[in-house]
C-alpha positions as a printed NumPy array, in Angstrom:
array([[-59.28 ,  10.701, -16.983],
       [-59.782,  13.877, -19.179],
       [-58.535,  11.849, -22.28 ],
       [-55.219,  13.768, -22.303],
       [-53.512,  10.832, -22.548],
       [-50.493,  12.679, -23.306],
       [-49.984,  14.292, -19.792],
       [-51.091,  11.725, -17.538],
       [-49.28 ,   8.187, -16.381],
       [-47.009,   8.499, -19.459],
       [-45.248,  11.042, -18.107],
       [-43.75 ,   9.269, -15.501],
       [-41.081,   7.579, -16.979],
       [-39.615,  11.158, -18.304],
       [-40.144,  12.602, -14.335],
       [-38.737,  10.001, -12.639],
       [-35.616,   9.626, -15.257],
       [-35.236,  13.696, -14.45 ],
       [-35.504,  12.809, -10.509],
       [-32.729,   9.863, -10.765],
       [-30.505,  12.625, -12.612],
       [-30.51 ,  14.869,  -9.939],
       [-32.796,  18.034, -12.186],
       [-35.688,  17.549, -10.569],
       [-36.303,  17.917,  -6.635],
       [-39.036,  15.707,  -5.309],
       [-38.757,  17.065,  -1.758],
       [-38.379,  20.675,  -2.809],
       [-40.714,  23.024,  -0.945],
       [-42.063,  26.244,  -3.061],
       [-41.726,  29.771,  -1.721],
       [-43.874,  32.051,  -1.869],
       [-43.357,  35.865,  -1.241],
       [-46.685,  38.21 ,  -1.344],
       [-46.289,  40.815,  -3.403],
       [-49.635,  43.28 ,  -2.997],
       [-52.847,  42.075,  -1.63 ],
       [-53.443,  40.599,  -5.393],
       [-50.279,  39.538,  -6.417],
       [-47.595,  36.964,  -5.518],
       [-44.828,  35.309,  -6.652],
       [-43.425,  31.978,  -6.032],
       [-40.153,  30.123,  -6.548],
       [-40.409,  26.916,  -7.604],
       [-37.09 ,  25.575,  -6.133],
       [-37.19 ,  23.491,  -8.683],
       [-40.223,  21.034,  -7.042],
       [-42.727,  19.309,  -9.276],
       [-44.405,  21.565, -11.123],
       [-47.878,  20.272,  -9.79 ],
       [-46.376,  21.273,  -6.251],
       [-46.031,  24.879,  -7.323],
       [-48.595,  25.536,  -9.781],
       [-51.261,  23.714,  -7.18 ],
       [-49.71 ,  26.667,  -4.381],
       [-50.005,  28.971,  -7.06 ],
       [-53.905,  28.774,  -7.758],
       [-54.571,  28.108,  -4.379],
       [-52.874,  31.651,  -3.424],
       [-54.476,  33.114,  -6.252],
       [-58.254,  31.863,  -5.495],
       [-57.632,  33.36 ,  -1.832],
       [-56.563,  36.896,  -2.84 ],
       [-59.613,  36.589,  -5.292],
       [-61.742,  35.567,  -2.758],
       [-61.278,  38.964,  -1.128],
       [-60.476,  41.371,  -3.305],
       [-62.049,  39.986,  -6.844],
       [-58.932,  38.945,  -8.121],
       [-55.62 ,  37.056,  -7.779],
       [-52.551,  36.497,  -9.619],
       [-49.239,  34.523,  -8.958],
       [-46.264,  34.093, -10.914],
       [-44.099,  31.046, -10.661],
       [-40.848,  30.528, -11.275],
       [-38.25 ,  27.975, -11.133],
       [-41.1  ,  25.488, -11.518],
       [-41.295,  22.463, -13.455],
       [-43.883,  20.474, -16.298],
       [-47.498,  20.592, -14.485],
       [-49.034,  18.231, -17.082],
       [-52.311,  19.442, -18.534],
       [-53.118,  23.301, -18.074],
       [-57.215,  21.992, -17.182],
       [-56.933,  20.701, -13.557],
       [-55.376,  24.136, -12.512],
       [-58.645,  25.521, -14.301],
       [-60.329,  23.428, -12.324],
       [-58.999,  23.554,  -9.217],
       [-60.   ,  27.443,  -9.546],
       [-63.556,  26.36 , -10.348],
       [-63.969,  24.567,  -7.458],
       [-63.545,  27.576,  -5.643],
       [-66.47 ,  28.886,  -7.683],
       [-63.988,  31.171,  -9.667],
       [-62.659,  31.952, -13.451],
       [-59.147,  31.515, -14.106],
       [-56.163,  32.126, -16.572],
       [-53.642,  29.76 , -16.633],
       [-49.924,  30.56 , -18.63 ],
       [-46.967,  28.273, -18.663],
       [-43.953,  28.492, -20.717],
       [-42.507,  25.21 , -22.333],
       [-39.042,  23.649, -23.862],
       [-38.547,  24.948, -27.036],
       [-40.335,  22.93 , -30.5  ],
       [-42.344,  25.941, -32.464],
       [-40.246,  28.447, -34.426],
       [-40.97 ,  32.343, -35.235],
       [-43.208,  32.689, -37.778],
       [-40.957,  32.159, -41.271],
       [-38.522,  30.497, -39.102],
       [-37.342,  26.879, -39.168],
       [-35.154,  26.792, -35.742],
       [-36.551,  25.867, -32.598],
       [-37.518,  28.625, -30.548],
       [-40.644,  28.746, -28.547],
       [-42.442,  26.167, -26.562],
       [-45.976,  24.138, -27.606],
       [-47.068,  26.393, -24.218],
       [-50.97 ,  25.782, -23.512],
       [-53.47 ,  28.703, -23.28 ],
       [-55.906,  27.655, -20.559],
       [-58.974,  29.643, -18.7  ],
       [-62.002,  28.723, -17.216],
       [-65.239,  30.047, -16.101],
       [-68.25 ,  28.229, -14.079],
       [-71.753,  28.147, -15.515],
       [-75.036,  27.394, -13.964],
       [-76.988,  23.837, -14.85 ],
       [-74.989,  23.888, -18.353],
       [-71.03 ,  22.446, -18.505],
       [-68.198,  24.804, -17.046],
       [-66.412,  26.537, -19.767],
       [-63.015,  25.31 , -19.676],
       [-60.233,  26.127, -22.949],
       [-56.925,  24.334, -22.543],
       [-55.21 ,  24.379, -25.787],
       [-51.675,  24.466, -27.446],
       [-50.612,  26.964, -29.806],
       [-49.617,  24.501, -32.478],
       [-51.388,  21.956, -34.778],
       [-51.213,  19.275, -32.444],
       [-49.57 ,  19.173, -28.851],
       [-46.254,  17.694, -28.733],
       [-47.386,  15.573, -26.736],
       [-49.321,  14.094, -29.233],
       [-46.214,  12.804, -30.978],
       [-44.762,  11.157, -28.27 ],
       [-47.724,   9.185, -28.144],
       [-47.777,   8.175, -31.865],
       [-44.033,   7.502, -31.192],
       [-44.201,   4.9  , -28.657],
       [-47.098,   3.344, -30.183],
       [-45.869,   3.073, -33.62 ],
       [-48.21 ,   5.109, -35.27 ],
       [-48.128,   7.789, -38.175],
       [-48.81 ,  11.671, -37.271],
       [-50.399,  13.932, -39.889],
       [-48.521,  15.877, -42.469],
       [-49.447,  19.249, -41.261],
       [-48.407,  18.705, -37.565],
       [-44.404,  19.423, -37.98 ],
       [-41.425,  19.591, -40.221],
       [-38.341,  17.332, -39.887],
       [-34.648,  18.644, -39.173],
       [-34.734,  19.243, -43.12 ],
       [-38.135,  21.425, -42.447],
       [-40.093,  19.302, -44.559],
       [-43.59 ,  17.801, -43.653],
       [-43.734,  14.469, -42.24 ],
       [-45.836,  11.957, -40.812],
       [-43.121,  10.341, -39.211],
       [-42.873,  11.379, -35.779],
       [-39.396,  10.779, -34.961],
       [-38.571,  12.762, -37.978],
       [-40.656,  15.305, -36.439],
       [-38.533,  15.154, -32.618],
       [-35.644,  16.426, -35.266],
       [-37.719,  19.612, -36.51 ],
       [-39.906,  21.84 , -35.433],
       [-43.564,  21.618, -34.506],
       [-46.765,  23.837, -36.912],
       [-48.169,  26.789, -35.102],
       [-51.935,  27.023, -35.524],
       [-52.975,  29.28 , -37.522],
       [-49.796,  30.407, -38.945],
       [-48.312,  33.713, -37.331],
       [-51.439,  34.117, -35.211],
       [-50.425,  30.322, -33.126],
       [-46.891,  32.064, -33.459],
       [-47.98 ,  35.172, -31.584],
       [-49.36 ,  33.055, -28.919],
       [-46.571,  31.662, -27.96 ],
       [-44.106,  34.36 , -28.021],
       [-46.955,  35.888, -25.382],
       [-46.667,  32.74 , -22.786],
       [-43.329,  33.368, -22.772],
       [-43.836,  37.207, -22.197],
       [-46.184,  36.374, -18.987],
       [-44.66 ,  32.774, -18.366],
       [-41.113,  33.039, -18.657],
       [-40.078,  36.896, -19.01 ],
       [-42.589,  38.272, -16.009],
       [-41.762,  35.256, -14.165],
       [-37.864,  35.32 , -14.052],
       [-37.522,  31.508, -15.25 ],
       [-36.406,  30.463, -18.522],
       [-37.461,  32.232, -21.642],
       [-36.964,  32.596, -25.345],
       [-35.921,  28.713, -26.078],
       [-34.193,  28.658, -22.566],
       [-36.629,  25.962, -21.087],
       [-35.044,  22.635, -20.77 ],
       [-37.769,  19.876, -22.315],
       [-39.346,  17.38 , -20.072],
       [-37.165,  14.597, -21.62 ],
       [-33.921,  16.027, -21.359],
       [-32.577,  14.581, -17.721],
       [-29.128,  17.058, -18.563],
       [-30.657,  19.884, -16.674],
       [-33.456,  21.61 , -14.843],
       [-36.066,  22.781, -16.585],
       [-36.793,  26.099, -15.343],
       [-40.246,  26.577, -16.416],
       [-42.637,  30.031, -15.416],
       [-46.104,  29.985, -15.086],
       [-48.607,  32.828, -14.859],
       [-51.822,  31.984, -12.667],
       [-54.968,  34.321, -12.608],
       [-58.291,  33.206, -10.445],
       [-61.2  ,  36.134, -10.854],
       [-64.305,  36.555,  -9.305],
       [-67.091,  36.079, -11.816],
       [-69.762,  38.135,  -9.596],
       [-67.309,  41.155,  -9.656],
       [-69.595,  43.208, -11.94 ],
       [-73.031,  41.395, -11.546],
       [-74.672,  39.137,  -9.189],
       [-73.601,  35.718,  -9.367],
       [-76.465,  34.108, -10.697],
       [-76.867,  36.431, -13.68 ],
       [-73.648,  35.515, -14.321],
       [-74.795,  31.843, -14.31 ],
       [-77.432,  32.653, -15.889],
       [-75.192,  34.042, -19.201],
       [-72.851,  31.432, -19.341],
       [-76.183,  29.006, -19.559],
       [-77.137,  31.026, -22.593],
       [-73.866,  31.165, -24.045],
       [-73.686,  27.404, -23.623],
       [-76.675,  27.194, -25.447],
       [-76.296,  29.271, -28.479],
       [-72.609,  27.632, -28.981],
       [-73.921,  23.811, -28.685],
       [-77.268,  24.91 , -30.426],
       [-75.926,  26.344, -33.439],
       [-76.36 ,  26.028, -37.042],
       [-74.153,  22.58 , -37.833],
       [-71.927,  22.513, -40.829],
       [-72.608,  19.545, -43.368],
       [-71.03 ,  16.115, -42.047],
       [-71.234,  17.99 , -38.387],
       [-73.591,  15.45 , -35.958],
       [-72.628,  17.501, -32.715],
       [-71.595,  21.107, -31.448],
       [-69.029,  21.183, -28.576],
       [-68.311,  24.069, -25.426],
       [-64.918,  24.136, -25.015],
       [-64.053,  21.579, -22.647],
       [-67.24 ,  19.161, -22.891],
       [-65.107,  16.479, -24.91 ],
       [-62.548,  16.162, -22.242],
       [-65.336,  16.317, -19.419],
       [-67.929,  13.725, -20.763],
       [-64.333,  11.243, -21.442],
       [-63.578,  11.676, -17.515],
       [-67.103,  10.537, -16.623],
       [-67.022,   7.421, -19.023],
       [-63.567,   6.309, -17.559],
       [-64.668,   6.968, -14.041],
       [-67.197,   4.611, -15.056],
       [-65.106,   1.913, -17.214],
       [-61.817,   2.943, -16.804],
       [-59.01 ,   4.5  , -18.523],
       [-57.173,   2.862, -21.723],
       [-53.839,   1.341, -22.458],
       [-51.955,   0.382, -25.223],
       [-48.914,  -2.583, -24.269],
       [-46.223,  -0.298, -24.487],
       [-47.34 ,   1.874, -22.008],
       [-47.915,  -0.361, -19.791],
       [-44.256,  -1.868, -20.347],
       [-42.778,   1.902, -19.73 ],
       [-44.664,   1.918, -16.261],
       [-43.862,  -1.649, -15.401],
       [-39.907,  -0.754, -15.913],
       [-40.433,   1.621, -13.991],
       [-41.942,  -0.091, -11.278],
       [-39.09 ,  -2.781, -11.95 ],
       [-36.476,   0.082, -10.92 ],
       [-37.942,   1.42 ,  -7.693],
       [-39.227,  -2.429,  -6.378],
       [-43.145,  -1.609,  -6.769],
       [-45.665,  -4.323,  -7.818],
       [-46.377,  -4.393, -11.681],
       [-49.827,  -3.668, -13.66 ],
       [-51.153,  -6.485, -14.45 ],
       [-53.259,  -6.861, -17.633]])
């Protein structure tokens, strides 16, 4: 609905291949052991990620409730799709929110060409007052890798400056890209950022770390992904509605400001992906045919009716 095409119904295929393979436990159930008052940790058992990282959150928005804030760490865990329903799932409760996962290895060091860190998404949140929510989900490369599945399966091109091929040379193919390695942003800086998911994700966590992860694709093993959730209590330091009250003026100076030439339109973080869901609430969400074939075989396997177009 979001427009994040690239972690919604497509994923299914890759889950359900991962299920039939015996690396993925749809029946698992999540443990979680309370650390402090603030703090908890959960093992994953191996369950959906969505399972665990929705416990997660909701553990985390509890202890935050009452003492200001809450954090879990999850391990064992599995791909939870986009990083922006956890966000907001923790505004719902009113509250802001950090949100670290670790990933299957695609980015390398900085200055390195091997395969070492994961395309892990950054996300936090914070609720506003009449204005949009502030909501960042975002990868530490280019272009999530994600993104070049997509192009993949529907035959298109990627940019040059989203990932080297197994020879670490630009391309705009993206199976060439599969082979190599994925751009961080910003050089060493989108480097940095993902060495630290895997610091809070995987190290803290106990899961999988430093290339460790097994990719969502790969049905050879489990993946062993960590997350790191945070939910905070925005009134903590001031009343709540001042607080509202800030984040309305911060909305406003950001989407008010000074436009660059060719620029019709300043964006919060998150308003994109939050105007999309309201416009395919309204008219639905978009297909190409191969996706719809993917989900259909799918269906085919497991005796479901088909989409029909």
């Amino acid at each position: 609905l979001r427009g994040i095409d690239t972690h919604g119904s497509q994923r299914l295929p890759s889950y359900l291949a991962r299920i039939r393979s015996g690396v993925l436990s749809p029946t698992a159930i999540p443990v979680l052991t309370q650390t402090t008052p603030v703090a908890a940790h959960i093992d994953g058992k191996n369950a959906f990620g969505f399972v665990s990282a929705h416990q997660g959150m909701e553990a985390a928005i509890e202890a935050a409730k009452v003492y200001g804030i809450g954090m879990v760490s999850i391990s064992h865990s599995n791909h939870f799709g986009m990083s922006a329903w956890l966000v907001q799932q923790a505004l719902d409760a009113g509250l802001m929110s950090l949100v670290f996962t670790n990933s299957s290895p695609a980015l390398p060091a900085w200055g390195g060409r091997e395969k070492l860190m994961g395309v892990s998404p950054i996300a936090a949140g914070a609720p506003a007052g009449s204005t949009k929510p502030f909501i960042l989900d975002m990868a530490p490369s280019v272009a999530a890798r994600g993104k070049i599945y997509k192009a993949l399966r529907r035959g298109e091109k990627i940019p040059g400056d989203w990932a080297l091929d197994g020879e670490g040379r630009p391309t705009e193919d993206p199976a060439e890209a599969l082979k190599g390695v994925m751009l961080p942003m910003g050089g060493p800086k989108g480097s940095g950022l993902a060495v630290m998911m895997d610091v809070f994700s995987g190290v803290l966590s106990g899961s999988a770390f430093a290339g460790g992860v097994t990719g969502p694709y790969d049905p050879s093993k489990p993946a062993d992904v960590g997350h790191f959730l945070v939910a905070i209590k925005p009134d903590l330091f001031m009343d709540m509605e001042a607080f509202k009250e800030r984040m309305d003026t911060l909305y406003q100076k950001v989407v008010g400001s000074e436009k660059m030439a060719g620029v019709d339109r300043i964006f919060f973080p998150g308003e994109i992906e939050q105007e999309t869901m309201e416009k395919r609430l309204a008219g639905g969400i978009p297909f190409v045919q191969a996706e719809i074939d993917a989900l259909n075989a799918e269906a085919a396997l497991v005796g479901v009716e088909k989409l029909e177009v």
